[in-house]
Short mmCIF file of C-alpha atoms and ligand atoms in Angstrom, two decimals:
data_model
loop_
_atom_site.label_atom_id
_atom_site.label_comp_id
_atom_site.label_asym_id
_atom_site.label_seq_id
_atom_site.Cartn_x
_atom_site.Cartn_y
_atom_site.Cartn_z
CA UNK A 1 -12.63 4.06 28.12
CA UNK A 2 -8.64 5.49 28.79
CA UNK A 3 -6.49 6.51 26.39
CA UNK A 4 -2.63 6.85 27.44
CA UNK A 5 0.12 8.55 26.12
CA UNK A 6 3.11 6.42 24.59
CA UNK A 7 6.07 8.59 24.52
CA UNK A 8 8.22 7.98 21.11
CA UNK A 9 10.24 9.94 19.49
CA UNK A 10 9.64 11.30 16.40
CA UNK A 11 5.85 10.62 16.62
CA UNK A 12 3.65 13.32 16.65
CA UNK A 13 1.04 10.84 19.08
CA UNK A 14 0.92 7.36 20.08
CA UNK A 15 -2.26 6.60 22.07
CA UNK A 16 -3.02 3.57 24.09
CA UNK A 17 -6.74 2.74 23.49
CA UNK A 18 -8.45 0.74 26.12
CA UNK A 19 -11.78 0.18 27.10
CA UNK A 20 -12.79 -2.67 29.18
CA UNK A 21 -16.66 -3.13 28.35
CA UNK A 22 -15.76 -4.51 24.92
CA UNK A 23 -12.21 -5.68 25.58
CA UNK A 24 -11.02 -3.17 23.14
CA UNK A 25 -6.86 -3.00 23.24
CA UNK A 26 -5.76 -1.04 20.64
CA UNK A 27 -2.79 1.35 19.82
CA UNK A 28 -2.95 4.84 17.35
CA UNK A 29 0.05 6.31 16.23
CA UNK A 30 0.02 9.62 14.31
CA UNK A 31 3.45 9.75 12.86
CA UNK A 32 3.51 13.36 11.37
CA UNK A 33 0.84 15.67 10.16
CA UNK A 34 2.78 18.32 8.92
CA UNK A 35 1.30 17.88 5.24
CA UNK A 36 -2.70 17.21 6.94
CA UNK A 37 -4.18 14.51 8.91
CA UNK A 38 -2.71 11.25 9.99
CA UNK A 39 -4.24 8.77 7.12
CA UNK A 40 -3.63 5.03 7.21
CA UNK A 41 -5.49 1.57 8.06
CA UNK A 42 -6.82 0.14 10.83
CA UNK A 43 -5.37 -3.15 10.86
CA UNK A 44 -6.37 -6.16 13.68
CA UNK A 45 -4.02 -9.27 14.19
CA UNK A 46 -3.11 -11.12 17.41
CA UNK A 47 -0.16 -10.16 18.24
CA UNK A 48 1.65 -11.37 21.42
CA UNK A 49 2.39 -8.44 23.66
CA UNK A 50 1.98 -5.11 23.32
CA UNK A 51 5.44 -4.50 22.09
CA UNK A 52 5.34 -6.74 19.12
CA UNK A 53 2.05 -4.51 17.90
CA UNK A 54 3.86 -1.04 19.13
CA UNK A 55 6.55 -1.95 16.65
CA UNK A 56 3.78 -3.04 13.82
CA UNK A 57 1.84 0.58 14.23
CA UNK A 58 5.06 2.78 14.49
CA UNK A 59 6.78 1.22 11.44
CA UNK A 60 3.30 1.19 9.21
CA UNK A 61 2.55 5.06 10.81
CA UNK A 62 5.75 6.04 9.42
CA UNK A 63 5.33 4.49 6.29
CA UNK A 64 1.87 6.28 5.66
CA UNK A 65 3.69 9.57 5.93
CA UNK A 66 6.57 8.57 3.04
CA UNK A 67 3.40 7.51 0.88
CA UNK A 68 0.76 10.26 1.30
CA UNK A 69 3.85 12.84 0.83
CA UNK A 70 5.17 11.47 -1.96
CA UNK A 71 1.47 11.26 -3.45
CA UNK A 72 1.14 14.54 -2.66
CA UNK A 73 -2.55 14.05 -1.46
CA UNK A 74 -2.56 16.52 1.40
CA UNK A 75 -2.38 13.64 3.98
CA UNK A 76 0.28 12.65 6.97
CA UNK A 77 0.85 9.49 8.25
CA UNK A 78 -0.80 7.23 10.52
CA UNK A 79 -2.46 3.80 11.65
CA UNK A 80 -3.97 1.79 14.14
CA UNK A 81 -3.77 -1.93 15.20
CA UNK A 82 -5.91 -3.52 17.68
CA UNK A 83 -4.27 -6.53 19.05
CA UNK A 84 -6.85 -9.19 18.95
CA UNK A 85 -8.14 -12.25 17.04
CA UNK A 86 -10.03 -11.48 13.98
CA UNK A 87 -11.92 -14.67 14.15
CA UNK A 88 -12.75 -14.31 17.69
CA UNK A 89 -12.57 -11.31 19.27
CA UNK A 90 -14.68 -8.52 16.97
CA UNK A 91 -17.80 -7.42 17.89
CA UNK A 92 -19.65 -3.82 17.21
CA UNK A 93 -19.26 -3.00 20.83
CA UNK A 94 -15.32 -3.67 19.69
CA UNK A 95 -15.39 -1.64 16.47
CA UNK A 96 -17.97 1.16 18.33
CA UNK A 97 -15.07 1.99 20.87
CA UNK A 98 -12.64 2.40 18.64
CA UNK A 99 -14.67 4.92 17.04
CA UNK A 100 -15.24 6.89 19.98
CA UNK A 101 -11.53 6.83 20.47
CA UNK A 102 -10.81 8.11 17.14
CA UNK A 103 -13.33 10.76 17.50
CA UNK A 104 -11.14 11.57 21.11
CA UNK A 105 -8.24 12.09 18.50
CA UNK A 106 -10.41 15.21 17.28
CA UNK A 107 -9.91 14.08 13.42
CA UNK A 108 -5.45 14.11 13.73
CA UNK A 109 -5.82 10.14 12.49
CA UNK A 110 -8.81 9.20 9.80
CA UNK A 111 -8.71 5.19 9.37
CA UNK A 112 -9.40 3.32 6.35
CA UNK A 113 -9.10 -0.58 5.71
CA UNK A 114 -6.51 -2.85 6.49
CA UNK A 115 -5.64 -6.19 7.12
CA UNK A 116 -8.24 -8.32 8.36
CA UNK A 117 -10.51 -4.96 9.15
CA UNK A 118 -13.74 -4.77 6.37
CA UNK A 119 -16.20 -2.57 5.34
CA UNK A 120 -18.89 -3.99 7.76
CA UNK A 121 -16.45 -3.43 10.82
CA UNK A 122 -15.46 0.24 9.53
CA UNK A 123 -19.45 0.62 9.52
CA UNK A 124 -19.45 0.71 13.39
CA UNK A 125 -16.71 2.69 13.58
CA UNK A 126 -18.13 5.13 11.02
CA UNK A 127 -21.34 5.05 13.67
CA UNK A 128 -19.30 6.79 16.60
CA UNK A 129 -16.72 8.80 14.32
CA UNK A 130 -16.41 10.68 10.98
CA UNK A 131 -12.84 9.76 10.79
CA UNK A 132 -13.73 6.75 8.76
CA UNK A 133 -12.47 6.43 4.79
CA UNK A 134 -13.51 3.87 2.17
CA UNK A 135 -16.66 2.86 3.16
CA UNK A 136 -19.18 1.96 0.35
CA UNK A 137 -20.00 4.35 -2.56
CA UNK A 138 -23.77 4.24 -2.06
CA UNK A 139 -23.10 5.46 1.43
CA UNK A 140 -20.85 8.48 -0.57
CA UNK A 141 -17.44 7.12 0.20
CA UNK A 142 -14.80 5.98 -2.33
CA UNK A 143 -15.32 1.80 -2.46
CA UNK A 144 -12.89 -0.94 -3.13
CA UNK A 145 -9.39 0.77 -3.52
CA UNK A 146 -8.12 -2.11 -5.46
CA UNK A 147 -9.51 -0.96 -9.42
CA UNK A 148 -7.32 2.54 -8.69
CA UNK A 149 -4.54 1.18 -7.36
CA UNK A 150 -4.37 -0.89 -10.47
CA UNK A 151 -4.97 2.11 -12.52
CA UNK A 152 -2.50 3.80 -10.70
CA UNK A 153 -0.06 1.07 -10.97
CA UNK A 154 -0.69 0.61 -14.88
CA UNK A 155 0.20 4.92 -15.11
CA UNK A 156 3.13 4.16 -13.01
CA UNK A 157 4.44 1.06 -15.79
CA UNK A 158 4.49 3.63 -18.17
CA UNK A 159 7.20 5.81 -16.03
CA UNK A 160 9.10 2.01 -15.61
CA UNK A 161 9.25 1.30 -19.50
CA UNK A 162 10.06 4.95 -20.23
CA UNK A 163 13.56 4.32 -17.48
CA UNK A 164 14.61 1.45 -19.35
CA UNK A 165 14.46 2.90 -23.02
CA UNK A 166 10.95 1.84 -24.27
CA UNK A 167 8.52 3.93 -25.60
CA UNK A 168 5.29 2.50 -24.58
CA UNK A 169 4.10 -0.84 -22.82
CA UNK A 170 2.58 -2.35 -26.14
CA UNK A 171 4.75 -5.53 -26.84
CA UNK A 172 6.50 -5.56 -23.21
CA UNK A 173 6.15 -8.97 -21.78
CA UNK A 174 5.19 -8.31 -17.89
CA UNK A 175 4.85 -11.78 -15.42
CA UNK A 176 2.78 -10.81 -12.52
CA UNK A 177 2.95 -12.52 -9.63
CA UNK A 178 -0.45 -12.91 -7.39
CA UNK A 179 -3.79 -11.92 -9.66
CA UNK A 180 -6.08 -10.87 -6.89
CA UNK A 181 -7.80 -7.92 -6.72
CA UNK A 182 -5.58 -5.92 -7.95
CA UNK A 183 -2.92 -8.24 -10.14
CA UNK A 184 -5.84 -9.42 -11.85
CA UNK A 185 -6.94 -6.30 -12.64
CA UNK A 186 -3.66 -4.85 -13.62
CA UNK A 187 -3.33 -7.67 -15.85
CA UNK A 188 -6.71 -7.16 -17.89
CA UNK A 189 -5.28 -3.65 -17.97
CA UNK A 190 -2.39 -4.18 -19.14
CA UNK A 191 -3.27 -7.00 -21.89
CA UNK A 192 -5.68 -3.41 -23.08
CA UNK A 193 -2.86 -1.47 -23.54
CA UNK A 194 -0.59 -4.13 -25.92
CA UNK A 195 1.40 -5.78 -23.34
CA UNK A 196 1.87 -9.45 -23.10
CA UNK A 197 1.17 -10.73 -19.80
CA UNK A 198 2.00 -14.00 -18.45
CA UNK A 199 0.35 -14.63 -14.81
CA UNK A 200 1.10 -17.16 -11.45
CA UNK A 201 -0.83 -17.07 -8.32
CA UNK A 202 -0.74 -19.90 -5.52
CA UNK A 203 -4.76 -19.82 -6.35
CA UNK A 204 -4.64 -22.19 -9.42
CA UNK A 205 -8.46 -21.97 -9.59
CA UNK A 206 -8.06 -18.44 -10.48
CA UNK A 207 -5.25 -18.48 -12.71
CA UNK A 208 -7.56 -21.12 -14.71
CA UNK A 209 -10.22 -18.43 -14.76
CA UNK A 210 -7.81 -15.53 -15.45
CA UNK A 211 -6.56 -17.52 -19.07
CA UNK A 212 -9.48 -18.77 -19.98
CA UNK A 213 -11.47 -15.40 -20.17
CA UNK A 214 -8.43 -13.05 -20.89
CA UNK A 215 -5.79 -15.30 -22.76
CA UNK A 216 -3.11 -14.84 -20.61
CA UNK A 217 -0.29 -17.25 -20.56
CA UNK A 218 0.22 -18.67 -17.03
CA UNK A 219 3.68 -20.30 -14.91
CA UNK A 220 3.41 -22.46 -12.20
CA UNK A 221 4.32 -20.65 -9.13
CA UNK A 222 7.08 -21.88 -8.06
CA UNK A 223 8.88 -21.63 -11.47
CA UNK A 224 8.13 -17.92 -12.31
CA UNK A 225 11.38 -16.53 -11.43
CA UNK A 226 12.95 -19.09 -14.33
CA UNK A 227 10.35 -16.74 -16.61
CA UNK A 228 12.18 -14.18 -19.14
CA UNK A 229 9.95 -11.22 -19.21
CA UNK A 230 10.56 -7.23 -19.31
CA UNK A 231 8.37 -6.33 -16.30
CA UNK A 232 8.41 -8.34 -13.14
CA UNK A 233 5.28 -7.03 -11.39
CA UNK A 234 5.16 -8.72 -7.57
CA UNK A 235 1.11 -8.23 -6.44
CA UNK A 236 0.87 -11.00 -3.86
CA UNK A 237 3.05 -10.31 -1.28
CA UNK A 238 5.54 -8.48 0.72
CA UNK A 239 9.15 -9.52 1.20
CA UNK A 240 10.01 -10.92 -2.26
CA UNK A 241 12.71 -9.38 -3.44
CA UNK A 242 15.49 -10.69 -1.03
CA UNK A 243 18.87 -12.41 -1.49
CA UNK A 244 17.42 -15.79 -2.52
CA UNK A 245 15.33 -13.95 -5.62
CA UNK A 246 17.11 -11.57 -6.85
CA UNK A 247 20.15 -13.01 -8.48
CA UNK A 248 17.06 -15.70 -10.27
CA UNK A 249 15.16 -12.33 -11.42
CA UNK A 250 15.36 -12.43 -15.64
CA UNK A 251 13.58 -9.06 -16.16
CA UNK A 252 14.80 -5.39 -17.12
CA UNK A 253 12.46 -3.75 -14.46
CA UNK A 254 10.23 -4.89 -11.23
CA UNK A 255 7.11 -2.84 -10.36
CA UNK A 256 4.13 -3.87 -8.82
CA UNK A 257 2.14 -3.13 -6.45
CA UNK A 258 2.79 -5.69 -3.49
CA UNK A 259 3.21 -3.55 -0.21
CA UNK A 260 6.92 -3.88 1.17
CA UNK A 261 8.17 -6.02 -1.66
CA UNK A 262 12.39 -5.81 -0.48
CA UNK A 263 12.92 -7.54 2.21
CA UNK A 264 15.38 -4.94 3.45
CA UNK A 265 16.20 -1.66 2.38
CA UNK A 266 19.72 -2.90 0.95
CA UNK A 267 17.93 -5.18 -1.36
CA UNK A 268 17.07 -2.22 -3.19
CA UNK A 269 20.95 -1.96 -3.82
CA UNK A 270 21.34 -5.63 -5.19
CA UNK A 271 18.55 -4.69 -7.69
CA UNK A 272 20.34 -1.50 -8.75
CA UNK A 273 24.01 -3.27 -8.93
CA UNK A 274 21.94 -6.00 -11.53
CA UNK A 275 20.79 -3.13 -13.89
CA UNK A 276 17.38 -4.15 -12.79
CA UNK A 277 14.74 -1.00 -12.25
CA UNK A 278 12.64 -1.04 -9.34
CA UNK A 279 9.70 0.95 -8.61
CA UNK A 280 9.54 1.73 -4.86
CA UNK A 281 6.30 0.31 -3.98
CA UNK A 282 4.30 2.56 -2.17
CA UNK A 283 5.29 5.11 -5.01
CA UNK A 284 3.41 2.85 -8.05
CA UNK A 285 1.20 1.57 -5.82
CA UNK A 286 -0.46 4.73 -4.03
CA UNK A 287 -3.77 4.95 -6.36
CA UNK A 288 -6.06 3.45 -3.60
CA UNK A 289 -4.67 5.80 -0.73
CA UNK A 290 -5.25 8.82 -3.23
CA UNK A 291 -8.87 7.28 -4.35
CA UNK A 292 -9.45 7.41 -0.04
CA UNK A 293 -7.63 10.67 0.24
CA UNK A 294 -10.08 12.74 -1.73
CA UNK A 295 -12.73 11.77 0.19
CA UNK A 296 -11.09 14.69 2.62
CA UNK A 297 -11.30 17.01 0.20
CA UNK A 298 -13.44 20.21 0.56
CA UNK A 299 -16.01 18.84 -2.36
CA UNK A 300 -15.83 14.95 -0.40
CA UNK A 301 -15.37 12.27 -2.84
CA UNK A 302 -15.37 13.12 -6.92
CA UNK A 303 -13.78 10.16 -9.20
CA UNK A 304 -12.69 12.73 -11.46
CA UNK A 305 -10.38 14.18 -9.20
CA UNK A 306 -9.14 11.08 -8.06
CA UNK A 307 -8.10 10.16 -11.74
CA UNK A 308 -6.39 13.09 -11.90
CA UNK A 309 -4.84 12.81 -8.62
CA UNK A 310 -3.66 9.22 -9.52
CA UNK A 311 -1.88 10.38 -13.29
CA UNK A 312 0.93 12.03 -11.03
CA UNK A 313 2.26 8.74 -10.19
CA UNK A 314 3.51 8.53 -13.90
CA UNK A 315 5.39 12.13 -12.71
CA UNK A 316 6.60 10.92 -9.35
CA UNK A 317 7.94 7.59 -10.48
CA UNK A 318 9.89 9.74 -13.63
CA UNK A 319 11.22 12.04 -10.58
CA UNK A 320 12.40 9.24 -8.09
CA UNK A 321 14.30 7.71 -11.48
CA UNK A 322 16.04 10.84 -12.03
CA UNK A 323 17.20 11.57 -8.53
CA UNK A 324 18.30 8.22 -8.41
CA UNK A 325 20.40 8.48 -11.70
CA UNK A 326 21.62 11.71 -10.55
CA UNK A 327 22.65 11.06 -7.23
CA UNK A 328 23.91 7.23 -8.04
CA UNK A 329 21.64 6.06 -5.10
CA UNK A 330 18.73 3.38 -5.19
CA UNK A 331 15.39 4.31 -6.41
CA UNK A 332 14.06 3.23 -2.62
CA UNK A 333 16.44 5.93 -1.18
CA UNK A 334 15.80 8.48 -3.77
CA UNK A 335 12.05 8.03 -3.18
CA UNK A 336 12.91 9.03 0.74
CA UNK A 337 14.46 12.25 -0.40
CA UNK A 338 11.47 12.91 -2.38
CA UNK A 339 8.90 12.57 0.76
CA UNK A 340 11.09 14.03 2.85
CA UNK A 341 11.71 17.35 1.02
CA UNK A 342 8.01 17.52 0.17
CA UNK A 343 7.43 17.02 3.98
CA UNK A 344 10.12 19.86 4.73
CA UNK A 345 8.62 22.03 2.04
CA UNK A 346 4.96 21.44 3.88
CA UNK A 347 6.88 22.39 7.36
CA UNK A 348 8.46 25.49 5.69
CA UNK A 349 4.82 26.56 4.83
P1 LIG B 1 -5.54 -10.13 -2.80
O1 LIG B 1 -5.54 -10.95 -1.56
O2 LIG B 1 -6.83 -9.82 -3.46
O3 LIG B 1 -4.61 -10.84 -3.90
C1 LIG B 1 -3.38 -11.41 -3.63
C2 LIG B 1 -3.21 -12.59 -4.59
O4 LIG B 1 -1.89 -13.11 -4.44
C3 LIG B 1 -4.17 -13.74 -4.31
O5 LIG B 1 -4.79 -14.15 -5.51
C4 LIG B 1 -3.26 -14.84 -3.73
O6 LIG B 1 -3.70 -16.14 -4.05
C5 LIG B 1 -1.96 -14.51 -4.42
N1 LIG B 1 -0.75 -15.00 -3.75
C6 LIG B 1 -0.46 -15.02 -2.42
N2 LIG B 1 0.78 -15.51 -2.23
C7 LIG B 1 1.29 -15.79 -3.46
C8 LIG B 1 2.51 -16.29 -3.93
N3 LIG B 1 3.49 -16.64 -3.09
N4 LIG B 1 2.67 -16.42 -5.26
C9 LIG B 1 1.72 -16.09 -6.13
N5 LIG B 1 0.52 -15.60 -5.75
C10 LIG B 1 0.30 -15.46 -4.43
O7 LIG B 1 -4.74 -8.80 -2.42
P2 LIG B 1 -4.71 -7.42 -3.23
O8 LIG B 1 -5.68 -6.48 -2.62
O9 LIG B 1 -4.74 -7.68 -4.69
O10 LIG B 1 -3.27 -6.89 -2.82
C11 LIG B 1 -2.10 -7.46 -3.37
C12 LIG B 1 -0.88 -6.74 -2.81
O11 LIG B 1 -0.97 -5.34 -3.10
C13 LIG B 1 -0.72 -6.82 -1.28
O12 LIG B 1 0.66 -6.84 -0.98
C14 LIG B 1 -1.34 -5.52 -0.80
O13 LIG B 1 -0.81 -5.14 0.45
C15 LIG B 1 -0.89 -4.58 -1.90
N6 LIG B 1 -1.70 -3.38 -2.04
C16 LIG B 1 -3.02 -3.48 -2.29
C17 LIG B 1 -3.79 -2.33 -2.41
C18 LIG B 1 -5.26 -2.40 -2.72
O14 LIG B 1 -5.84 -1.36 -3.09
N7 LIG B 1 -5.90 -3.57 -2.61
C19 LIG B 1 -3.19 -1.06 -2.29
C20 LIG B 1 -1.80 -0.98 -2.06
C21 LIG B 1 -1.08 -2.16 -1.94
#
């Protein structure tokens, strides 16, 4: 087992994880603690050099920070990559080291889930290191993110409707895009609270399933942006929201809670010159990394407290709005100067 320092500024750590035995190659950066320990997934894809995944943990590290600040759970920002195939290359001896490396990290970066990492491979991890979130609630952890980042999201909707002059989201026609595990909840969610909700996910199968039990209407996918609707609510993937899309978009607002949904930052400013709302994403779509966060809580995991903890994203979406209005900047840069303050009022003590 060796760790190695990778010198970068403006990370707090970035640690070169190897261990030979299991062919473990993985990298952990811990971006800034200044508001509490590093959290953020563990994700495992094969990248092509070390570079390539170096980029991958430094820009999602950073990220973490933005989002735990802003959701003021008492968390920094971190997250780990191992480069490797997901098909071929895990193993427990795999997921094992990487546990005793985290536990070398002396609790400065707690992992979770992320892509391509599960539950069973967090259990080996979880068997060398406490620094594990969002491992199964019989075993005392939180679960499956996805039902409170859907509640979180729904909270956040309210904020949305509220920007553009509505009172409520009863009558509001929202078009989600991607009804997985959390689009599909959102949707029954929202259909609960009055809105009308059309759906379109590349999964036709489910979009059949999705209308028949709830009633939704349904768009082929290809043809939703043609789709008149208040809310446009992206919960597939990231990048949609770029210079092809956005003159197409026929909706007052977009908020969902697909991670990285502009495909650059200036996109935000296209949205903004249209009249169009957007909710930054990690802002609407930080119930799941609040749901984890209170597992590091004094009391360890309480549902109660999580709800709670999730019902300020309603708060911190109306915020972002207003320091966007004020300040004539988008909501994606007004967000930033949200984090960031909170960050500098954590440094300031
Ligand atoms: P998921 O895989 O369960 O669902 C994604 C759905 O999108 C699938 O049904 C898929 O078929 C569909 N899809 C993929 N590409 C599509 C396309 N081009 N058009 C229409 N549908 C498409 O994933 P999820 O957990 O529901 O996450 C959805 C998004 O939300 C992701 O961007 C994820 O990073 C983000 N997110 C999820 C959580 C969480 O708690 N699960 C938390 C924060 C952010």
């Amino acid at each position: 087992m060796e760790i190695t320092d990778i010198q970068v500024d403006g990370y707090e750590r970035v640690a070169r994880c190897r261990d030979e035995e299991s062919g473990l190659h993985a990298l952990i950066a811990v971006h800034d603690t200044t508001l509490g320990p590093a959290l953020g997934g563990m994700r495992m894809w094969p990248y092509t050099s070390e570079d390539e995944a170096l980029f991958d943990v430094l820009r999602l590290s950073k990220g973490m920070t933005y989002k735990s600040a802003v959701a003021e759970t008492g968390l920094g920002g971190g997250k780990s990559v191992i480069i490797g195939d997901p098909r071929k290359d895990k193993s427990p001896a795999l997921f094992r080291a990487m546990g005793r490396f985290l536990e070398a990290l002396d609790g400065k970066y707690i992992t979770a889930e992320d892509m391509n990492i599960g539950i069973s491979d967090l259990e080996y991890v979880r068997e060398e290191s406490r620094w594990v979130t969002g491992l199964s609630v019989e075993k005392g952890s939180s679960g499956n993110p996805s039902p409170y980042t859907a509640h979180g999201c729904l909270i956040g909707l309210r904020a949305v409707v509220e920007e553009y002059g509505e009172e409520s989201l009863e009558g509001q026609h929202v078009l989600i895009q991607g009804v997985g595990a959390v689009g599909g909840r959102l949707a029954i969610l929202l259909k609960e609270a009055g809105a009308r909700v059309t759906i379109c996910d590349i999964n036709e199968q489910r979009v059949e399933e999705m209308c028949d039990e709830h009633g939704f209407e349904s768009v082929p996918e290809l043809e939703h942006l043609a789709v008149e609707s208040d809310i446009y609510c992206p919960c597939a993937r990231g990048a949609g929201l770029n210079d092809e899309t956005i003159p197409r978009l026929r909706s007052k607002a977009v908020a969902g809670c697909a991670n990285n949904q502009l495909l650059e930052p200036r996109h935000a400013v296209d949205l903004m010159n249209r009249g169009i709302v957007y909710a930054p994403d990690y802002v609407i779509n930080a119930g799941g990394i609040i749901n984890v966060g209170v597992e590091m809580t004094e009391g360890g995991y309480d549902e109660a407290v999580a709800l709670e903890w999730i019902g300020r994203i309603y708060g911190n979406l109306k915020r972002v709005f207003e320091i966007s209005r004020e300040e004539g900047i988008p909501t994606n840069k007004a967000a930033l100067q949200l984090a960031q303050a909170r960050i500098d009022a954590g440094r300031a003590g």
